Short mmCIF file of C-alpha atoms and ligand atoms in Angstrom, two decimals:
data_model
loop_
_atom_site.label_atom_id
_atom_site.label_comp_id
_atom_site.label_asym_id
_atom_site.label_seq_id
_atom_site.Cartn_x
_atom_site.Cartn_y
_atom_site.Cartn_z
CA UNK A 1487 9.01 -28.90 -10.94
CA UNK A 1488 8.96 -25.71 -8.89
CA UNK A 1489 7.81 -22.48 -10.57
CA UNK A 1490 10.33 -19.95 -11.88
CA UNK A 1491 11.61 -17.57 -9.18
CA UNK A 1492 9.85 -14.24 -8.73
CA UNK A 1493 12.37 -11.39 -8.69
CA UNK A 1494 11.29 -8.79 -6.16
CA UNK A 1495 12.92 -5.38 -5.84
CA UNK A 1496 12.49 -3.69 -2.45
CA UNK A 1497 13.56 -0.09 -1.86
CA UNK A 1498 14.29 1.14 1.64
CA UNK A 1499 15.30 -2.44 2.38
CA UNK A 1500 17.38 -1.49 5.43
CA UNK A 1501 14.54 0.46 7.03
CA UNK A 1502 12.21 -0.76 9.73
CA UNK A 1503 9.44 -1.95 7.39
CA UNK A 1504 12.06 -3.69 5.26
CA UNK A 1505 13.37 -5.49 8.31
CA UNK A 1506 9.92 -6.89 9.12
CA UNK A 1507 9.06 -7.58 5.49
CA UNK A 1508 12.06 -9.38 4.01
CA UNK A 1509 12.02 -12.56 6.13
CA UNK A 1510 8.35 -12.98 5.32
CA UNK A 1511 8.96 -12.71 1.57
CA UNK A 1512 11.93 -15.08 1.86
CA UNK A 1513 9.81 -17.64 3.72
CA UNK A 1514 7.13 -17.71 1.03
CA UNK A 1515 4.39 -15.68 2.68
CA UNK A 1516 4.05 -13.23 -0.21
CA UNK A 1517 4.25 -15.47 -3.28
CA UNK A 1518 3.37 -18.85 -1.79
CA UNK A 1519 5.19 -21.80 -0.26
CA UNK A 1520 6.31 -23.28 -3.60
CA UNK A 1521 7.55 -20.15 -5.36
CA UNK A 1522 11.25 -19.32 -5.12
CA UNK A 1523 12.16 -15.66 -4.77
CA UNK A 1524 15.13 -13.51 -5.69
CA UNK A 1525 15.45 -10.35 -3.63
CA UNK A 1526 16.92 -7.20 -5.15
CA UNK A 1527 17.46 -4.93 -2.16
CA UNK A 1528 17.88 -1.24 -2.89
CA UNK A 1529 19.15 1.41 -0.50
CA UNK A 1530 20.48 4.93 -0.62
CA UNK A 1531 24.11 5.26 -1.80
CA UNK A 1532 25.31 6.38 1.62
CA UNK A 1533 27.62 4.44 3.89
CA UNK A 1534 25.27 4.05 6.84
CA UNK A 1535 22.43 2.74 4.66
CA UNK A 1536 24.63 0.35 2.66
CA UNK A 1537 26.26 -0.95 5.85
CA UNK A 1538 22.84 -1.57 7.43
CA UNK A 1539 21.80 -3.30 4.21
CA UNK A 1540 24.82 -5.62 4.39
CA UNK A 1541 23.70 -6.59 7.89
CA UNK A 1542 20.17 -7.33 6.69
CA UNK A 1543 21.68 -9.41 3.88
CA UNK A 1544 23.72 -11.42 6.39
CA UNK A 1545 20.58 -12.12 8.42
CA UNK A 1546 18.76 -13.25 5.28
CA UNK A 1547 21.62 -15.64 4.53
CA UNK A 1548 21.56 -16.90 8.10
CA UNK A 1549 17.82 -17.51 7.84
CA UNK A 1550 18.71 -20.34 5.41
CA UNK A 1551 15.41 -19.87 3.59
CA UNK A 1552 14.95 -22.67 1.06
CA UNK A 1553 12.92 -20.39 -1.25
CA UNK A 1554 15.50 -17.59 -1.35
CA UNK A 1555 17.41 -18.33 -4.54
CA UNK A 1556 19.51 -15.17 -4.80
CA UNK A 1557 20.13 -11.86 -3.12
CA UNK A 1558 21.29 -8.62 -4.75
CA UNK A 1559 22.19 -5.57 -2.64
CA UNK A 1560 22.68 -2.33 -4.45
CA UNK A 1561 22.16 1.42 -4.60
CA UNK A 1562 22.17 1.32 -8.40
CA UNK A 1563 18.61 1.56 -9.73
CA UNK A 1564 19.36 -0.13 -13.06
CA UNK A 1565 20.77 -3.15 -11.24
CA UNK A 1566 18.14 -3.03 -8.49
CA UNK A 1567 15.14 -2.99 -10.81
CA UNK A 1568 16.80 -5.13 -13.48
CA UNK A 1569 14.46 -7.92 -14.66
CA UNK A 1570 12.24 -7.57 -11.62
CA UNK A 1571 8.68 -8.94 -11.59
CA UNK A 1572 7.58 -6.90 -8.59
CA UNK A 1573 8.87 -3.56 -7.30
CA UNK A 1574 7.95 -2.75 -3.71
CA UNK A 1575 8.73 0.94 -3.25
CA UNK A 1576 9.01 1.27 0.51
CA UNK A 1577 11.87 3.74 0.92
CA UNK A 1578 11.31 7.47 1.12
CA UNK A 1579 12.27 10.35 3.36
CA UNK A 1580 10.31 10.56 6.59
CA UNK A 1581 8.42 13.71 7.47
CA UNK A 1582 10.72 15.92 9.56
CA UNK A 1583 9.70 18.09 12.53
CA UNK A 1584 7.50 20.98 11.47
CA UNK A 1585 7.38 19.76 7.87
CA UNK A 1586 4.12 20.37 6.02
CA UNK A 1587 2.58 17.59 3.92
CA UNK A 1588 3.24 19.60 0.74
CA UNK A 1589 6.95 19.88 1.65
CA UNK A 1590 7.08 16.10 2.07
CA UNK A 1591 5.39 15.64 -1.30
CA UNK A 1592 7.93 17.92 -2.97
CA UNK A 1593 10.87 16.25 -1.16
CA UNK A 1594 9.87 12.70 -2.04
CA UNK A 1595 8.41 13.22 -5.49
CA UNK A 1596 11.75 13.26 -7.37
CA UNK A 1597 12.70 9.87 -5.84
CA UNK A 1598 9.74 8.34 -7.66
CA UNK A 1599 10.63 10.01 -10.95
CA UNK A 1600 14.01 8.25 -10.92
CA UNK A 1601 12.59 4.96 -9.73
CA UNK A 1602 9.75 5.08 -12.28
CA UNK A 1603 12.20 5.67 -15.12
CA UNK A 1604 14.50 2.88 -13.91
CA UNK A 1605 11.57 0.47 -13.67
CA UNK A 1606 10.48 1.48 -17.17
CA UNK A 1607 13.95 0.84 -18.59
CA UNK A 1608 15.14 -2.18 -16.62
CA UNK A 1609 12.25 -4.15 -15.11
CA UNK A 1610 10.09 -6.62 -17.03
CA UNK A 1611 7.28 -4.81 -18.84
CA UNK A 1612 4.88 -6.95 -16.82
CA UNK A 1613 6.44 -5.72 -13.55
CA UNK A 1614 3.91 -4.79 -10.89
CA UNK A 1615 4.68 -1.87 -8.62
CA UNK A 1616 3.37 -1.36 -5.09
CA UNK A 1617 4.16 1.92 -3.34
CA UNK A 1618 4.32 2.19 0.45
CA UNK A 1619 6.62 5.22 0.88
CA UNK A 1620 4.55 8.27 1.70
CA UNK A 1621 2.65 10.09 0.33
CA UNK A 1622 2.08 6.73 -1.32
CA UNK A 1623 -0.84 7.56 -3.66
CA UNK A 1624 0.92 10.53 -5.20
CA UNK A 1625 4.30 8.76 -5.30
CA UNK A 1626 2.63 5.91 -7.19
CA UNK A 1627 1.14 8.47 -9.60
CA UNK A 1628 4.62 9.91 -10.23
CA UNK A 1629 6.18 6.46 -10.74
CA UNK A 1630 3.35 5.45 -13.11
CA UNK A 1631 3.78 8.57 -15.27
CA UNK A 1632 7.52 8.00 -15.48
CA UNK A 1633 7.14 4.37 -16.56
CA UNK A 1634 4.93 4.79 -19.63
CA UNK A 1635 5.90 1.41 -21.14
CA UNK A 1636 4.21 -0.47 -18.31
CA UNK A 1637 0.42 -0.85 -18.13
CA UNK A 1638 -1.17 1.65 -15.75
CA UNK A 1639 -3.04 -1.10 -13.95
CA UNK A 1640 0.32 -2.48 -12.77
CA UNK A 1641 0.73 0.42 -10.31
CA UNK A 1642 -0.78 0.46 -6.86
CA UNK A 1643 -0.35 2.17 -3.50
CA UNK A 1644 -0.98 0.57 -0.14
CA UNK A 1645 -4.12 1.30 1.85
CA UNK A 1646 -4.32 -2.23 3.23
CA UNK A 1647 -2.92 -1.22 6.59
CA UNK A 1648 -5.84 1.21 6.89
CA UNK A 1649 -8.28 -1.56 5.93
CA UNK A 1650 -6.78 -3.89 8.52
CA UNK A 1651 -6.90 -1.17 11.17
CA UNK A 1652 -10.55 -0.47 10.34
CA UNK A 1653 -11.42 -4.18 10.56
CA UNK A 1654 -9.78 -4.45 13.97
CA UNK A 1655 -11.75 -1.47 15.31
CA UNK A 1656 -15.07 -2.81 13.98
CA UNK A 1657 -14.36 -6.31 15.27
CA UNK A 1658 -13.61 -5.02 18.79
CA UNK A 1659 -16.54 -2.61 18.93
CA UNK A 1660 -19.04 -5.26 17.73
CA UNK A 1661 -17.33 -7.99 19.80
CA UNK A 1662 -17.26 -9.98 16.57
CA UNK A 1663 -14.36 -12.43 16.71
CA UNK A 1664 -12.25 -13.65 15.08
CA UNK A 1665 -11.54 -10.70 12.83
CA UNK A 1666 -12.60 -12.72 9.77
CA UNK A 1667 -16.17 -11.90 10.93
CA UNK A 1668 -15.54 -8.45 9.39
CA UNK A 1669 -15.48 -8.29 5.59
CA UNK A 1670 -16.02 -5.81 2.74
CA UNK A 1671 -14.12 -2.97 4.41
CA UNK A 1672 -13.22 -0.40 1.79
CA UNK A 1673 -10.85 2.48 2.32
CA UNK A 1674 -11.73 5.20 -0.17
CA UNK A 1675 -9.39 7.93 -1.41
CA UNK A 1676 -6.00 8.88 -0.07
CA UNK A 1677 -3.73 7.11 2.45
CA UNK A 1678 -3.89 10.14 4.72
CA UNK A 1679 -6.01 11.70 7.41
CA UNK A 1680 -8.79 12.32 4.85
CA UNK A 1681 -9.28 8.65 3.93
CA UNK A 1682 -12.80 7.28 4.36
CA UNK A 1683 -13.03 3.84 5.99
CA UNK A 1684 -16.45 2.72 4.75
CA UNK A 1685 -18.35 1.17 7.64
CA UNK A 1686 -21.66 1.35 5.74
CA UNK A 1687 -20.70 -1.23 3.11
CA UNK A 1688 -18.66 -3.24 5.63
CA UNK A 1689 -20.19 -6.50 6.81
CA UNK A 1690 -19.89 -7.65 10.42
CA UNK A 1691 -21.06 -11.23 10.83
CA UNK A 1692 -22.83 -10.58 7.54
CA UNK A 1693 -24.67 -7.44 8.69
CA UNK A 1694 -24.01 -3.90 7.39
CA UNK A 1695 -21.92 -1.80 9.79
CA UNK A 1696 -24.79 0.50 10.81
CA UNK A 1697 -26.94 -2.52 11.72
CA UNK A 1698 -24.25 -4.44 13.55
CA UNK A 1699 -23.10 -1.43 15.58
CA UNK A 1700 -25.96 0.67 16.90
CA UNK A 1701 -23.83 3.69 17.69
CA UNK A 1702 -23.91 6.22 14.84
CA UNK A 1703 -21.90 8.79 16.81
CA UNK A 1704 -19.03 6.31 17.24
CA UNK A 1705 -19.20 5.13 13.63
CA UNK A 1706 -19.36 8.60 12.07
CA UNK A 1707 -16.79 10.23 14.32
CA UNK A 1708 -14.80 8.03 16.72
CA UNK A 1709 -14.25 5.14 14.34
CA UNK A 1710 -13.29 7.25 11.33
CA UNK A 1711 -10.92 9.43 13.36
CA UNK A 1712 -9.31 6.44 15.07
CA UNK A 1713 -8.52 4.83 11.71
CA UNK A 1714 -7.36 8.11 10.15
CA UNK A 1715 -5.11 8.91 13.12
CA UNK A 1716 -3.88 5.41 13.94
CA UNK A 1717 -0.42 5.95 12.46
CA UNK A 1718 0.08 9.08 14.61
CA UNK A 1719 -1.17 7.23 17.71
CA UNK A 1720 1.40 4.48 17.15
CA UNK A 1721 4.21 7.00 16.73
CA UNK A 1722 3.13 8.67 19.98
CA UNK A 1723 3.02 5.39 21.89
CA UNK A 1724 6.02 3.59 20.40
CA UNK A 1725 8.29 6.46 19.49
CA UNK A 1726 8.49 5.24 15.88
CA UNK A 1727 6.06 4.57 13.11
CA UNK A 1728 4.17 1.35 12.36
CA UNK A 1729 6.55 -1.26 11.04
CA UNK A 1730 5.53 -4.90 11.32
CA UNK A 1731 1.86 -4.09 10.81
CA UNK A 1732 2.85 -2.18 7.65
CA UNK A 1733 4.97 -5.11 6.45
CA UNK A 1734 2.11 -7.48 7.17
CA UNK A 1735 -0.28 -5.24 5.24
CA UNK A 1736 2.08 -5.25 2.26
CA UNK A 1737 2.06 -9.06 2.29
CA UNK A 1738 -1.76 -8.92 2.35
CA UNK A 1739 -1.75 -6.29 -0.44
CA UNK A 1740 0.27 -8.47 -2.82
CA UNK A 1741 -1.54 -11.69 -1.88
CA UNK A 1742 -4.89 -9.96 -2.49
CA UNK A 1743 -3.78 -8.81 -5.94
CA UNK A 1744 -2.42 -12.21 -6.96
CA UNK A 1745 -5.01 -14.63 -5.56
CA UNK A 1746 -8.72 -14.76 -6.29
CA UNK A 1747 -10.77 -12.57 -3.97
CA UNK A 1748 -13.12 -14.75 -1.91
CA UNK A 1749 -16.73 -14.53 -3.14
CA UNK A 1750 -18.67 -11.73 -1.49
CA UNK A 1751 -15.62 -9.82 -0.28
CA UNK A 1752 -13.23 -7.19 -1.68
CA UNK A 1753 -10.00 -5.54 -0.54
CA UNK A 1754 -8.71 -1.98 -0.52
CA UNK A 1755 -6.00 -1.08 -2.98
CA UNK A 1756 -5.17 2.37 -4.35
CA UNK A 1757 -5.12 2.00 -8.15
CA UNK A 1758 -5.41 4.22 -11.19
CA UNK A 1759 -9.00 5.42 -11.38
CA UNK A 1760 -11.04 4.62 -14.49
CA UNK A 1761 -13.68 7.12 -13.35
CA UNK A 1762 -15.51 4.62 -11.13
CA UNK A 1763 -17.52 6.09 -8.24
CA UNK A 1764 -16.97 9.60 -9.59
CA UNK A 1765 -13.20 9.57 -8.89
CA UNK A 1766 -11.50 11.47 -11.74
CA UNK A 1767 -9.74 9.19 -14.20
CA UNK A 1768 -5.98 8.89 -13.75
CA UNK A 1769 -5.79 9.58 -10.00
CA UNK A 1770 -4.35 6.83 -7.80
CA UNK A 1771 -7.18 6.43 -5.35
CA UNK A 1772 -8.21 3.62 -3.02
CA UNK A 1773 -11.08 1.43 -4.18
CA UNK A 1774 -12.63 -1.97 -3.41
CA UNK A 1775 -10.72 -4.39 -5.61
CA UNK A 1776 -11.61 -7.85 -6.90
CA UNK A 1777 -8.72 -10.00 -8.11
CA UNK A 1778 -9.33 -12.83 -10.58
CA UNK A 1779 -6.47 -15.04 -9.40
CA UNK A 1780 -4.83 -14.96 -12.83
CA UNK A 1781 -3.03 -11.66 -12.35
CA UNK A 1782 -5.90 -9.35 -13.24
CA UNK A 1783 -8.18 -7.26 -11.09
CA UNK A 1784 -11.16 -4.95 -11.39
CA UNK A 1785 -12.71 -2.20 -9.33
CA UNK A 1786 -15.79 -3.66 -7.68
CA UNK A 1787 -18.86 -1.92 -9.05
CA UNK A 1788 -22.29 -1.20 -7.67
CA UNK A 1789 -21.63 -0.48 -3.99
CA UNK A 1790 -24.23 1.99 -2.67
CA UNK A 1791 -22.70 5.32 -1.66
CA UNK A 1792 -24.74 7.37 0.82
CA UNK A 1793 -24.66 11.16 0.98
CA UNK A 1794 -22.52 10.84 4.12
CA UNK A 1795 -20.00 8.62 2.30
CA UNK A 1796 -20.09 10.78 -0.84
CA UNK A 1797 -18.98 13.87 1.08
CA UNK A 1798 -16.13 11.97 2.74
CA UNK A 1799 -14.93 10.40 -0.52
CA UNK A 1800 -15.10 13.74 -2.34
CA UNK A 1801 -12.97 15.41 0.37
CA UNK A 1802 -10.25 12.78 0.10
CA UNK A 1803 -10.30 12.87 -3.70
CA UNK A 1804 -10.00 16.68 -3.59
CA UNK A 1805 -6.86 16.21 -1.50
CA UNK A 1806 -5.45 13.82 -4.11
CA UNK A 1807 -6.13 16.40 -6.83
CA UNK A 1808 -4.38 19.09 -4.77
CA UNK A 1809 -1.37 16.78 -4.27
CA UNK A 1810 -1.26 16.15 -8.01
CA UNK A 1811 -1.16 19.92 -8.58
CA UNK A 1812 1.84 20.25 -6.24
CA UNK A 1813 3.93 17.76 -8.27
CA UNK A 1814 2.43 18.23 -11.74
CA UNK A 1815 5.83 19.08 -13.27
CA UNK A 1816 7.05 15.59 -12.25
CA UNK A 1817 4.40 13.83 -14.33
CA UNK A 1818 6.29 14.29 -17.59
P1 NAX B 486 12.64 3.98 7.70
O1 NAX B 486 13.08 5.41 7.80
O2 NAX B 486 12.89 3.04 8.83
O3 NAX B 486 13.31 3.32 6.41
C1 NAX B 486 13.28 3.95 5.17
C2 NAX B 486 14.48 3.43 4.42
O4 NAX B 486 14.37 3.92 3.11
C3 NAX B 486 15.80 3.91 4.99
O5 NAX B 486 16.65 2.79 5.20
C4 NAX B 486 16.34 4.85 3.93
O6 NAX B 486 17.75 4.80 3.82
C5 NAX B 486 15.66 4.27 2.68
N1 NAX B 486 15.51 5.22 1.58
C6 NAX B 486 15.15 6.52 1.63
N2 NAX B 486 15.14 7.04 0.40
C7 NAX B 486 15.47 6.02 -0.44
C8 NAX B 486 15.64 5.96 -1.85
N3 NAX B 486 15.49 7.03 -2.61
N4 NAX B 486 15.98 4.76 -2.39
C9 NAX B 486 16.16 3.68 -1.61
N5 NAX B 486 16.04 3.71 -0.27
C10 NAX B 486 15.68 4.87 0.29
O7 NAX B 486 11.09 4.04 7.31
P2 NAX B 486 10.00 2.89 7.39
O8 NAX B 486 9.41 2.91 8.74
O9 NAX B 486 10.56 1.63 6.87
O10 NAX B 486 8.88 3.49 6.41
C11 NAX B 486 9.08 3.59 5.03
C12 NAX B 486 7.98 4.39 4.38
O11 NAX B 486 6.72 3.79 4.59
C13 NAX B 486 7.84 5.83 4.92
O12 NAX B 486 7.68 6.71 3.82
C14 NAX B 486 6.54 5.77 5.70
O13 NAX B 486 5.91 7.04 5.77
C15 NAX B 486 5.76 4.78 4.87
N6 NAX B 486 4.61 4.15 5.52
C16 NAX B 486 3.53 3.90 4.74
C17 NAX B 486 2.43 3.23 5.23
C18 NAX B 486 1.26 2.95 4.37
O14 NAX B 486 0.27 2.43 4.90
N7 NAX B 486 1.25 3.23 3.06
C19 NAX B 486 2.36 2.81 6.65
C20 NAX B 486 3.69 2.68 7.29
C21 NAX B 486 4.68 3.76 6.91
O15 NAX B 486 4.40 4.90 7.69
#
């Protein structure tokens, strides 16, 4: 007998990440090859967005995916989040020309108040929420505060794309292939230009980053900047922001939270801090995460943090605190 379907709500479903993500969910890459899925696709209540969503829906039908048991397309949050097991919050307003990060935070914050409340009232209480729409850490914080009936540990924001980008850079620099030679890559802090991709605790063919790559200048400057600025570099080259790599990272994010983490490794997920590694309790900050394969996870403990790393982590956490101050009236 096949398992019960997983009902997955996806906001921003007609956007470019949505377009790369939905066929992969429908074909079983997020919840496994035996688990049926029901997709609740949510878009803005404007004609262009709903029309684009209808088109995406037609393509999903035409994909004839055996695991896709039902499809809901709506701009109504109560319907969209109704009975969902997972909520993937991808949609948000993009940063406009000349817009400061704080303006973006203020623009997008209210979206996550409404979505948090709708999840609280209409989703299963066990629903798990993954936020991609930027600024994703702070948006996740807002959604979490507005959904007080759900456990805090059910909320996460995506830093997996940053982890994957960091792995790719380390793999190329060390000429360590395939990329599975690189493990234990933690992104600390915010999904922003202050994030710290931790090359010191990373392992490359089993060796710590500083041993495997004898180029401290590159590690401490070039590598960190490349990872922090990768999104901007892709926009410059492609004319639009990362899409299929972001969708792929979201698949990895959910798979890493729902399947047991391989021994000796961990993955980056921004979750509600319990005070680990000196990150103030209650902030949604990226940590190394260990999943138990039964739905639970913990923050990996005991990683050594050098003075160099400490300063980088503290700077990113300070940014998260400043973002929280900007939207504090949205936290209820
Ligand atoms: P697009 O502009 O292509 O699509 C966004 C979609 O969201 C649009 O169809 C829009 O109508 C919809 N939308 C906007 N507000 C909505 C709301 N309140 N409810 C439902 N739908 C809504 O953007 P896309 O490239 O798909 O990126 C989506 C988000 O991901 C952006 O905020 C982007 O900044 C963020 N990203 C986050 C990443 C991460 O690593 N956490 C990396 C990739 C990406 O930059």
